[in-house]
mmCIF file of C-alpha atoms and ligand atoms in Angstrom:
data_model
loop_
_atom_site.group_PDB
_atom_site.id
_atom_site.type_symbol
_atom_site.label_atom_id
_atom_site.label_comp_id
_atom_site.label_asym_id
_atom_site.label_seq_id
_atom_site.Cartn_x
_atom_site.Cartn_y
_atom_site.Cartn_z
ATOM 1 C CA MET H 1 -32.731 -38.329 -75.608
ATOM 2 C CA VAL H 2 -35.227 -35.577 -74.858
ATOM 3 C CA ILE H 3 -33.975 -32.697 -72.766
ATOM 4 C CA SER H 4 -36.073 -30.212 -70.885
ATOM 5 C CA VAL H 5 -34.807 -27.029 -69.270
ATOM 6 C CA ARG H 6 -35.977 -25.715 -65.909
ATOM 7 C CA THR H 7 -34.786 -23.219 -63.330
ATOM 8 C CA ALA H 8 -32.212 -24.538 -60.863
ATOM 9 C CA ARG H 9 -33.492 -25.502 -57.399
ATOM 10 C CA VAL H 10 -31.509 -25.461 -54.183
ATOM 11 C CA GLU H 11 -31.754 -29.255 -53.966
ATOM 12 C CA ASP H 12 -29.788 -29.422 -57.254
ATOM 13 C CA ALA H 13 -26.749 -27.849 -55.574
ATOM 14 C CA PRO H 14 -24.914 -31.086 -54.592
ATOM 15 C CA THR H 15 -25.413 -32.524 -58.109
ATOM 16 C CA LEU H 16 -24.163 -29.378 -59.833
ATOM 17 C CA ALA H 17 -21.177 -29.042 -57.513
ATOM 18 C CA ALA H 18 -20.249 -32.716 -57.927
ATOM 19 C CA ALA H 19 -20.418 -32.385 -61.718
ATOM 20 C CA GLU H 20 -18.151 -29.332 -61.658
ATOM 21 C CA ARG H 21 -15.700 -31.087 -59.326
ATOM 22 C CA GLU H 22 -15.560 -34.036 -61.727
ATOM 23 C CA THR H 23 -15.184 -31.719 -64.736
ATOM 24 C CA ALA H 24 -12.410 -29.792 -62.956
ATOM 25 C CA ARG H 25 -10.382 -33.004 -62.702
ATOM 26 C CA THR H 26 -9.617 -32.553 -66.413
ATOM 27 C CA PRO H 27 -6.994 -29.799 -66.618
ATOM 28 C CA GLY H 28 -7.698 -26.855 -68.882
ATOM 29 C CA LEU H 29 -11.496 -26.782 -68.771
ATOM 30 C CA LEU H 30 -12.509 -24.876 -65.646
ATOM 31 C CA ARG H 31 -10.762 -22.172 -63.661
ATOM 32 C CA SER H 32 -11.408 -23.850 -60.295
ATOM 33 C CA LEU H 33 -9.718 -26.926 -58.880
ATOM 34 C CA PRO H 34 -12.025 -29.672 -57.534
ATOM 35 C CA SER H 35 -11.091 -28.698 -53.966
ATOM 36 C CA GLU H 36 -12.260 -25.129 -54.624
ATOM 37 C CA ILE H 37 -15.816 -26.157 -55.554
ATOM 38 C CA SER H 38 -18.226 -26.556 -52.630
ATOM 39 C CA ASP H 39 -21.907 -27.486 -52.441
ATOM 40 C CA ALA H 40 -22.493 -24.383 -50.300
ATOM 41 C CA ILE H 41 -21.385 -21.972 -53.037
ATOM 42 C CA PHE H 42 -23.936 -23.500 -55.395
ATOM 43 C CA ALA H 43 -26.700 -23.527 -52.777
ATOM 44 C CA ASP H 44 -26.083 -19.868 -51.913
ATOM 45 C CA ARG H 45 -26.150 -18.812 -55.550
ATOM 46 C CA ILE H 46 -29.388 -20.665 -56.258
ATOM 47 C CA THR H 47 -31.006 -19.388 -53.057
ATOM 48 C CA ALA H 48 -30.144 -15.840 -54.119
ATOM 49 C CA LEU H 49 -32.424 -16.319 -57.148
ATOM 50 C CA GLU H 50 -35.426 -16.256 -54.798
ATOM 51 C CA ALA H 51 -34.629 -12.746 -53.546
ATOM 52 C CA PRO H 52 -36.993 -10.046 -54.827
ATOM 53 C CA GLY H 53 -35.607 -8.259 -57.875
ATOM 54 C CA HIS H 54 -32.989 -10.881 -58.656
ATOM 55 C CA LYS H 55 -31.648 -10.626 -62.183
ATOM 56 C CA SER H 56 -29.824 -13.868 -62.893
ATOM 57 C CA ARG H 57 -31.048 -16.840 -64.888
ATOM 58 C CA TYR H 58 -29.825 -20.188 -63.599
ATOM 59 C CA ILE H 59 -31.009 -23.250 -65.522
ATOM 60 C CA VAL H 60 -30.480 -26.984 -65.553
ATOM 61 C CA ALA H 61 -30.929 -29.479 -68.391
ATOM 62 C CA VAL H 62 -32.896 -32.559 -67.391
ATOM 63 C CA ASP H 63 -33.063 -35.828 -69.305
ATOM 64 C CA ARG H 64 -36.808 -36.424 -69.454
ATOM 65 C CA TYR H 65 -36.366 -40.189 -69.637
ATOM 66 C CA ASP H 66 -34.610 -40.678 -66.291
ATOM 67 C CA ALA H 67 -34.924 -37.182 -64.741
ATOM 68 C CA ILE H 68 -31.133 -36.924 -64.428
ATOM 69 C CA VAL H 69 -29.715 -33.403 -64.364
ATOM 70 C CA ALA H 70 -27.215 -33.403 -67.236
ATOM 71 C CA GLY H 71 -25.958 -29.827 -67.317
ATOM 72 C CA HIS H 72 -26.326 -26.342 -65.914
ATOM 73 C CA ALA H 73 -25.796 -22.785 -67.057
ATOM 74 C CA LEU H 74 -25.957 -19.346 -65.494
ATOM 75 C CA LEU H 75 -26.260 -15.767 -66.653
ATOM 76 C CA GLU H 76 -25.565 -13.251 -63.917
ATOM 77 C CA PRO H 77 -25.125 -9.490 -64.056
ATOM 78 C CA MET H 78 -21.817 -7.842 -63.300
ATOM 79 C CA PRO H 79 -22.009 -6.475 -59.753
ATOM 80 C CA LEU H 80 -21.343 -2.751 -60.269
ATOM 81 C CA SER H 81 -24.111 -0.398 -61.450
ATOM 82 C CA GLN H 82 -22.304 0.924 -64.518
ATOM 83 C CA SER H 83 -21.616 -2.564 -65.841
ATOM 84 C CA ALA H 84 -24.888 -4.170 -64.762
ATOM 85 C CA HIS H 85 -26.037 -4.246 -68.419
ATOM 86 C CA ILE H 86 -23.390 -6.925 -68.960
ATOM 87 C CA PHE H 87 -24.136 -10.508 -67.906
ATOM 88 C CA ARG H 88 -21.451 -13.153 -67.381
ATOM 89 C CA LEU H 89 -22.126 -16.645 -68.733
ATOM 90 C CA THR H 90 -21.088 -19.932 -67.126
ATOM 91 C CA ILE H 91 -21.956 -23.353 -68.568
ATOM 92 C CA VAL H 92 -21.069 -26.932 -67.690
ATOM 93 C CA VAL H 93 -22.515 -30.025 -69.327
ATOM 94 C CA HIS H 94 -22.011 -32.857 -66.891
ATOM 95 C CA PRO H 95 -19.459 -35.617 -67.495
ATOM 96 C CA GLY H 96 -20.984 -38.448 -69.510
ATOM 97 C CA HIS H 97 -23.499 -36.103 -71.157
ATOM 98 C CA THR H 98 -21.262 -33.943 -73.353
ATOM 99 C CA ASP H 99 -21.380 -33.907 -77.173
ATOM 100 C CA ARG H 100 -25.115 -34.656 -77.335
ATOM 101 C CA GLY H 101 -26.365 -31.170 -78.033
ATOM 102 C CA ILE H 102 -27.119 -30.272 -74.418
ATOM 103 C CA GLY H 103 -24.685 -27.355 -74.398
ATOM 104 C CA ARG H 104 -26.419 -25.850 -77.399
ATOM 105 C CA ILE H 105 -29.850 -26.286 -75.777
ATOM 106 C CA LEU H 106 -28.648 -24.458 -72.647
ATOM 107 C CA MET H 107 -27.000 -21.685 -74.701
ATOM 108 C CA ASN H 108 -30.118 -21.199 -76.841
ATOM 109 C CA ASP H 109 -32.278 -20.879 -73.736
ATOM 110 C CA LEU H 110 -30.021 -18.296 -72.093
ATOM 111 C CA ILE H 111 -29.589 -16.255 -75.275
ATOM 112 C CA ALA H 112 -33.341 -16.227 -75.944
ATOM 113 C CA TRP H 113 -33.976 -15.126 -72.361
ATOM 114 C CA ALA H 114 -31.301 -12.409 -72.645
ATOM 115 C CA ARG H 115 -32.733 -11.080 -75.908
ATOM 116 C CA GLN H 116 -36.158 -10.494 -74.374
ATOM 117 C CA ASP H 117 -34.909 -9.087 -71.061
ATOM 118 C CA LEU H 118 -34.267 -5.361 -71.382
ATOM 119 C CA ARG H 119 -31.628 -5.444 -68.644
ATOM 120 C CA VAL H 120 -29.278 -7.654 -70.669
ATOM 121 C CA GLU H 121 -27.384 -5.789 -73.384
ATOM 122 C CA LYS H 122 -24.247 -7.871 -73.621
ATOM 123 C CA ILE H 123 -23.167 -11.375 -72.607
ATOM 124 C CA GLU H 124 -19.510 -11.956 -71.801
ATOM 125 C CA LEU H 125 -17.560 -15.096 -71.057
ATOM 126 C CA LEU H 126 -14.018 -16.285 -70.628
ATOM 127 C CA VAL H 127 -12.954 -19.599 -72.142
ATOM 128 C CA ARG H 128 -9.628 -21.390 -71.996
ATOM 129 C CA ALA H 129 -7.885 -21.020 -75.377
ATOM 130 C CA THR H 130 -7.364 -24.808 -75.469
ATOM 131 C CA ASN H 131 -11.093 -25.585 -75.077
ATOM 132 C CA GLU H 132 -11.881 -25.958 -78.773
ATOM 133 C CA ARG H 133 -15.269 -27.588 -78.238
ATOM 134 C CA ALA H 134 -16.514 -24.720 -76.095
ATOM 135 C CA ILE H 135 -15.089 -22.062 -78.453
ATOM 136 C CA HIS H 136 -16.827 -23.760 -81.387
ATOM 137 C CA LEU H 137 -20.126 -23.763 -79.501
ATOM 138 C CA TYR H 138 -19.830 -20.095 -78.533
ATOM 139 C CA ARG H 139 -18.840 -18.986 -82.060
ATOM 140 C CA THR H 140 -21.752 -20.855 -83.614
ATOM 141 C CA CYS H 141 -24.076 -19.223 -81.074
ATOM 142 C CA GLY H 142 -22.925 -15.807 -82.322
ATOM 143 C CA PHE H 143 -20.189 -14.912 -79.842
ATOM 144 C CA VAL H 144 -17.126 -13.088 -81.137
ATOM 145 C CA GLU H 145 -13.646 -12.872 -79.670
ATOM 146 C CA GLU H 146 -12.877 -9.604 -77.902
ATOM 147 C CA GLY H 147 -9.409 -10.346 -76.627
ATOM 148 C CA ARG H 148 -6.908 -12.739 -75.189
ATOM 149 C CA LEU H 149 -5.764 -12.825 -71.571
ATOM 150 C CA ARG H 150 -2.318 -14.326 -71.795
ATOM 151 C CA ARG H 151 -1.206 -16.873 -69.199
ATOM 152 C CA ALA H 152 -4.539 -16.525 -67.390
ATOM 153 C CA LEU H 153 -4.116 -19.956 -65.806
ATOM 154 C CA LYS H 154 -1.110 -21.845 -64.532
ATOM 155 C CA ARG H 155 -2.051 -25.500 -64.392
ATOM 156 C CA VAL H 156 -1.254 -27.267 -61.116
ATOM 157 C CA ASP H 157 -0.624 -30.617 -62.820
ATOM 158 C CA ASP H 158 2.260 -29.571 -65.056
ATOM 159 C CA GLY H 159 2.808 -25.832 -64.522
ATOM 160 C CA ALA H 160 1.743 -25.082 -68.113
ATOM 161 C CA TYR H 161 0.211 -21.695 -68.783
ATOM 162 C CA VAL H 162 -3.141 -21.430 -70.546
ATOM 163 C CA ASP H 163 -4.519 -18.267 -72.142
ATOM 164 C CA ASP H 164 -8.143 -17.208 -71.767
ATOM 165 C CA ILE H 165 -10.174 -15.925 -74.708
ATOM 166 C CA ALA H 166 -12.707 -13.202 -73.907
ATOM 167 C CA MET H 167 -15.860 -13.625 -76.000
ATOM 168 C CA ALA H 168 -19.041 -11.595 -76.152
ATOM 169 C CA LEU H 169 -22.483 -11.382 -77.722
ATOM 170 C CA PHE H 170 -24.519 -8.173 -77.985
ATOM 171 C CA THR H 171 -28.162 -9.024 -77.417
ATOM 172 C CA LYS H 172 -29.765 -5.683 -78.368
HETATM 173 C C1 COA W 1 -18.249 -27.017 -73.702
HETATM 174 C C2 COA W 1 -19.616 -27.622 -73.441
HETATM 175 C C3 COA W 1 -20.490 -26.630 -72.679
HETATM 176 C C4 COA W 1 -20.292 -27.935 -74.793
HETATM 177 O O1 COA W 1 -21.526 -28.571 -74.540
HETATM 178 P P1 COA W 1 -21.857 -29.963 -75.246
HETATM 179 O O2 COA W 1 -23.198 -30.388 -74.845
HETATM 180 O O3 COA W 1 -20.744 -30.933 -74.985
HETATM 181 O O4 COA W 1 -21.788 -29.521 -76.758
HETATM 182 P P2 COA W 1 -22.846 -29.743 -77.940
HETATM 183 O O5 COA W 1 -23.049 -31.209 -78.118
HETATM 184 O O6 COA W 1 -24.057 -28.905 -77.695
HETATM 185 O O7 COA W 1 -22.058 -29.105 -79.153
HETATM 186 C C5 COA W 1 -20.701 -29.416 -79.324
HETATM 187 C C6 COA W 1 -20.260 -28.799 -80.622
HETATM 188 O O8 COA W 1 -18.836 -28.754 -80.554
HETATM 189 C C7 COA W 1 -18.317 -29.521 -81.620
HETATM 190 N N1 COA W 1 -17.092 -30.090 -81.116
HETATM 191 C C8 COA W 1 -16.927 -31.164 -80.320
HETATM 192 N N2 COA W 1 -15.613 -31.340 -80.064
HETATM 193 C C9 COA W 1 -14.956 -30.354 -80.718
HETATM 194 C C10 COA W 1 -13.582 -29.989 -80.846
HETATM 195 N N3 COA W 1 -12.619 -30.698 -80.251
HETATM 196 N N4 COA W 1 -13.274 -28.890 -81.581
HETATM 197 C C11 COA W 1 -14.224 -28.171 -82.195
HETATM 198 N N5 COA W 1 -15.560 -28.465 -82.097
HETATM 199 C C12 COA W 1 -15.892 -29.539 -81.377
HETATM 200 C C13 COA W 1 -19.404 -30.514 -81.980
HETATM 201 O O9 COA W 1 -19.256 -30.981 -83.286
HETATM 202 C C14 COA W 1 -20.634 -29.640 -81.817
HETATM 203 O O10 COA W 1 -20.739 -28.755 -82.879
HETATM 204 P P3 COA W 1 -22.035 -28.709 -83.869
HETATM 205 O O11 COA W 1 -23.237 -28.559 -82.965
HETATM 206 O O12 COA W 1 -21.770 -27.492 -84.716
HETATM 207 O O13 COA W 1 -22.018 -30.018 -84.613
HETATM 208 C C15 COA W 1 -19.489 -28.963 -72.664
HETATM 209 O O14 COA W 1 -18.762 -29.894 -73.442
HETATM 210 C C16 COA W 1 -18.840 -28.807 -71.296
HETATM 211 O O15 COA W 1 -19.459 -28.340 -70.372
HETATM 212 N N6 COA W 1 -17.579 -29.222 -71.190
HETATM 213 C C17 COA W 1 -16.865 -29.249 -69.923
HETATM 214 C C18 COA W 1 -16.850 -27.916 -69.196
HETATM 215 C C19 COA W 1 -16.517 -26.753 -70.101
HETATM 216 O O16 COA W 1 -15.653 -26.844 -70.949
HETATM 217 N N7 COA W 1 -17.271 -25.654 -69.889
HETATM 218 C C20 COA W 1 -17.034 -24.436 -70.610
HETATM 219 C C21 COA W 1 -16.032 -23.623 -69.870
HETATM 220 S S1 COA W 1 -15.761 -22.044 -70.635
#
C-alpha cells in the first residue's frame, strides 16, 4: 500500500463525512454522534481553506493504487487572537484502513508543516482516555499529556462517562 497526501478538496466532503459517521458508530472514539455529522459542515470547512490568508492545513491520505481516500486530518488555529498561535488537531483514519500506518503518515505531515510555519507554536488535541491506539500514536509523535477532563463525555449507548486527555506538542 502506497499512500500519498494531498490537500482536501470540497468534493471530498461527502467521503470524509461518511467516514466520520461510520467511525462515530463505535462509542468512545469521536465526540460527535453520527447524526451530528453533516456533509455541509465538511464542505464549509474545506471551502474556507480557499479564502485569502487562511491558516489551516486540511489533508487527506489517498491510496495510490485505487485512489481511495483513506483518512483525513486537520490543523486549525484557535479562533481568538491571543490563542491563535495554538492549532487544534483532528484526525480520522477511515474504517477499514486503520492500523496500516496511515495515521502516522498524516501526523508526520501535519507536524512537519507546523514546524516550518511560524504561526504555529503549539498543537493541542483532546483524546478519549479509552482510545489507547490514538494515545499511543500521539505519544510516539512527541505529544505529552497536559491534563485530564473528567467525565468529558457521557455515552448515549450505556450512559458511561469517558474522560478526555488533553495532549500537546510545542513546535518551536
Ligand atoms: C487513532 C488513529 C488516527 C490511528 O491511526 P492508524 O492509521 O490506525 O494508526 P497507525 O497504523 O499509524 O499506528 C497505530 C499505532 O498504534 C498502535 N496500536 C494499535 N492498537 C493499539 C492499542 N490498542 N493500544 C496501544 N497501541 C495500539 C500500533 O501498534 C501502532 O503503533 P506503532 O506505529 O508504534 O507500531 C486511527 O486508528 C483512527 O482514526 N481511529 C478512529 C478515529 C479516532 O480514534 N480518531 C482519533 C480521535 S482523538
